[in-house]
Amino acid sequence: TELLSQRAKVTEARSLDQYAADFVQFSADFSSDFKATEALFVDAETPIGFIKFLEQIAARSNLRLKIVPGTPKKVKGEAWPSMEFQLSFTGTYPEIFVFTEKLENAPFLLEIQNVTISRTKTRPLQGEVPKETVSFTLLLRVFTGPLKESIKAL
């Protein structure tokens, strides 16, 4: 019986060793996928990369952008922590559609929560074709990586 007990322990150790080797191989095989998945999440502590992304697509869309970041938080029942950003800008309908299309194709995991559009009155300069401009406010929720203890306390 002692020999059978020792044999079972050796078999179990070999199985655990094989599981560990399989895990290491799996991790190596899919490391690029893991890195790509991690890149979907905004850095909650310093979301500079995400803010630069927003500024770049606003500039390419000929929009002046005002960004108001929220506080990172973990909502009970949600899979990941998140933070909100309020975006405000004024432009023409085509410029805003270009911006929102680029935002939809963002390399970040995000959700548009609220949109407010209102007309603005502008007077064209003499000889200029009138353009319909609108004020646009967008509330975005972006998902972040794990929150550090210092952020969780906020």
CSV table of C-alpha atoms in Angstrom, one decimal:
chain,number,residue,atom,x,y,z
A,1,THR,CA,0.0,0.0,0.0
A,2,GLU,CA,2.9,2.4,0.7
A,3,LEU,CA,4.3,1.6,-2.7
A,4,LEU,CA,0.9,2.3,-4.4
A,5,SER,CA,0.6,5.6,-2.4
A,6,GLN,CA,4.1,6.7,-3.6
A,7,ARG,CA,3.3,5.7,-7.2
A,8,ALA,CA,0.1,7.8,-7.1
A,9,LYS,CA,2.1,10.8,-5.8
A,10,VAL,CA,4.7,10.4,-8.6
A,11,THR,CA,1.9,10.1,-11.2
A,12,GLU,CA,0.2,13.2,-9.8
A,13,ALA,CA,3.5,15.1,-9.9
A,14,ARG,CA,4.1,14.1,-13.5
A,15,SER,CA,0.6,15.3,-14.4
A,16,LEU,CA,1.1,18.6,-12.7
A,17,ASP,CA,4.5,19.0,-14.4
A,18,GLN,CA,2.8,18.3,-17.8
A,19,TYR,CA,0.0,20.8,-17.0
A,20,ALA,CA,2.7,23.4,-16.2
A,21,ALA,CA,4.6,22.6,-19.4
A,22,ASP,CA,1.3,22.9,-21.4
A,23,PHE,CA,0.6,26.2,-19.8
A,24,VAL,CA,4.0,27.6,-20.6
A,25,GLN,CA,3.6,26.5,-24.2
A,26,PHE,CA,0.1,28.0,-24.4
A,27,SER,CA,1.4,31.3,-23.0
A,28,ALA,CA,4.2,31.4,-25.6
A,29,ASP,CA,1.9,30.5,-28.5
A,30,PHE,CA,-0.6,33.2,-27.6
A,31,SER,CA,1.6,35.9,-26.1
A,32,SER,CA,1.0,38.3,-29.1
A,33,ASP,CA,-2.8,37.8,-28.7
A,34,PHE,CA,-2.5,38.6,-24.9
A,35,LYS,CA,-0.6,41.8,-25.7
A,36,ALA,CA,-3.1,42.9,-28.3
A,37,THR,CA,-5.9,42.3,-25.8
A,38,GLU,CA,-4.1,44.3,-23.1
A,39,ALA,CA,-3.7,47.2,-25.5
A,40,LEU,CA,-7.6,47.5,-25.7
A,41,PHE,CA,-7.7,48.8,-22.1
A,42,VAL,CA,-6.9,52.4,-21.2
A,43,ASP,CA,-4.3,53.1,-18.5
A,44,ALA,CA,-6.5,54.3,-15.6
A,45,GLU,CA,-3.7,56.1,-13.8
A,46,THR,CA,-2.4,58.0,-16.8
A,47,PRO,CA,-4.8,57.8,-19.8
A,48,ILE,CA,-2.4,59.9,-21.9
A,49,GLY,CA,-2.4,57.5,-24.9
A,50,PHE,CA,-6.2,57.6,-25.1
A,51,ILE,CA,-6.4,61.4,-24.8
A,52,LYS,CA,-3.8,61.8,-27.5
A,53,PHE,CA,-5.8,59.4,-29.7
A,54,LEU,CA,-8.9,61.6,-29.2
A,55,GLU,CA,-7.0,64.8,-29.9
A,56,GLN,CA,-5.5,63.3,-33.1
A,57,ILE,CA,-8.9,62.1,-34.5
A,58,ALA,CA,-10.4,65.5,-33.6
A,59,ALA,CA,-7.7,67.4,-35.4
A,60,ARG,CA,-8.0,65.1,-38.5
A,61,SER,CA,-11.8,65.8,-38.4
A,62,ASN,CA,-11.2,69.6,-38.1
A,63,LEU,CA,-12.8,69.8,-34.7
A,64,ARG,CA,-11.8,71.6,-31.6
A,65,LEU,CA,-12.1,69.2,-28.7
A,66,LYS,CA,-12.6,69.7,-25.0
A,67,ILE,CA,-12.0,66.6,-22.9
A,68,VAL,CA,-13.1,66.2,-19.3
A,69,PRO,CA,-11.9,62.8,-17.8
A,70,GLY,CA,-13.8,61.2,-15.0
A,71,THR,CA,-12.5,59.1,-12.1
A,72,PRO,CA,-11.7,55.4,-12.7
A,73,LYS,CA,-14.0,53.0,-10.9
A,74,LYS,CA,-14.9,49.4,-10.7
A,75,VAL,CA,-18.7,48.9,-10.8
A,76,LYS,CA,-20.0,45.8,-9.0
A,77,GLY,CA,-21.0,43.2,-11.5
A,78,GLU,CA,-19.0,44.7,-14.4
A,79,ALA,CA,-16.2,42.6,-15.9
A,80,TRP,CA,-13.6,45.4,-16.0
A,81,PRO,CA,-13.0,48.7,-14.3
A,82,SER,CA,-13.9,51.8,-16.4
A,83,MET,CA,-13.7,55.6,-16.5
A,84,GLU,CA,-15.8,58.1,-18.3
A,85,PHE,CA,-14.8,60.9,-20.6
A,86,GLN,CA,-17.0,63.8,-21.6
A,87,LEU,CA,-16.1,65.1,-25.0
A,88,SER,CA,-17.4,68.5,-26.3
A,89,PHE,CA,-16.8,70.0,-29.7
A,90,THR,CA,-18.4,72.2,-32.4
A,91,GLY,CA,-18.3,71.5,-36.1
A,92,THR,CA,-20.2,70.6,-39.2
A,93,TYR,CA,-22.2,67.4,-39.5
A,94,PRO,CA,-19.7,65.8,-41.9
A,95,GLU,CA,-16.8,66.6,-39.6
A,96,ILE,CA,-18.6,65.1,-36.6
A,97,PHE,CA,-19.5,61.9,-38.6
A,98,VAL,CA,-15.8,61.5,-39.6
A,99,PHE,CA,-14.9,61.8,-35.9
A,100,THR,CA,-17.5,59.3,-34.7
A,101,GLU,CA,-16.5,56.8,-37.4
A,102,LYS,CA,-12.9,57.0,-36.3
A,103,LEU,CA,-14.0,56.7,-32.7
A,104,GLU,CA,-16.1,53.5,-33.5
A,105,ASN,CA,-12.9,52.0,-35.0
A,106,ALA,CA,-10.7,53.0,-32.1
A,107,PRO,CA,-8.1,50.5,-30.9
A,108,PHE,CA,-9.7,50.7,-27.4
A,109,LEU,CA,-12.6,49.0,-25.6
A,110,LEU,CA,-15.2,51.7,-25.2
A,111,GLU,CA,-18.9,52.4,-25.1
A,112,ILE,CA,-20.8,55.5,-26.1
A,113,GLN,CA,-23.2,56.3,-23.3
A,114,ASN,CA,-24.8,59.5,-24.2
A,115,VAL,CA,-24.9,61.9,-27.2
A,116,THR,CA,-26.2,65.5,-27.3
A,117,ILE,CA,-26.3,67.5,-30.5
A,118,SER,CA,-27.6,71.0,-30.8
A,119,ARG,CA,-27.5,73.6,-33.6
A,120,THR,CA,-25.3,76.6,-33.3
A,121,LYS,CA,-26.0,79.9,-35.1
A,122,THR,CA,-23.1,81.2,-37.1
A,123,ARG,CA,-23.0,84.0,-39.7
A,124,PRO,CA,-21.0,83.2,-42.8
A,125,LEU,CA,-18.5,85.8,-44.0
A,126,GLN,CA,-19.4,87.8,-47.1
A,127,GLY,CA,-19.1,85.6,-50.1
A,128,GLU,CA,-18.8,82.4,-48.0
A,129,VAL,CA,-21.2,79.5,-48.3
A,130,PRO,CA,-23.2,79.1,-45.1
A,131,LYS,CA,-22.3,75.9,-43.1
A,132,GLU,CA,-24.6,74.3,-40.6
A,133,THR,CA,-22.6,73.9,-37.4
A,134,VAL,CA,-23.6,71.9,-34.4
A,135,SER,CA,-22.4,71.5,-30.8
A,136,PHE,CA,-21.8,67.9,-30.0
A,137,THR,CA,-21.3,66.4,-26.5
A,138,LEU,CA,-20.4,62.8,-26.1
A,139,LEU,CA,-20.1,60.7,-22.9
A,140,LEU,CA,-17.8,57.8,-23.4
A,141,ARG,CA,-17.0,55.0,-21.0
A,142,VAL,CA,-13.7,53.3,-21.6
A,143,PHE,CA,-12.6,50.2,-20.0
A,144,THR,CA,-9.3,50.2,-18.1
A,145,GLY,CA,-6.8,47.7,-16.9
A,146,PRO,CA,-6.7,46.7,-13.2
A,147,LEU,CA,-7.0,49.6,-10.8
A,148,LYS,CA,-4.1,50.2,-8.4
A,149,GLU,CA,-5.0,50.4,-4.7
A,150,SER,CA,-4.4,54.2,-4.7
A,151,ILE,CA,-7.1,54.6,-7.4
A,152,LYS,CA,-9.5,52.2,-5.8
A,153,ALA,CA,-9.6,54.3,-2.6
A,154,LEU,CA,-10.9,57.3,-4.5
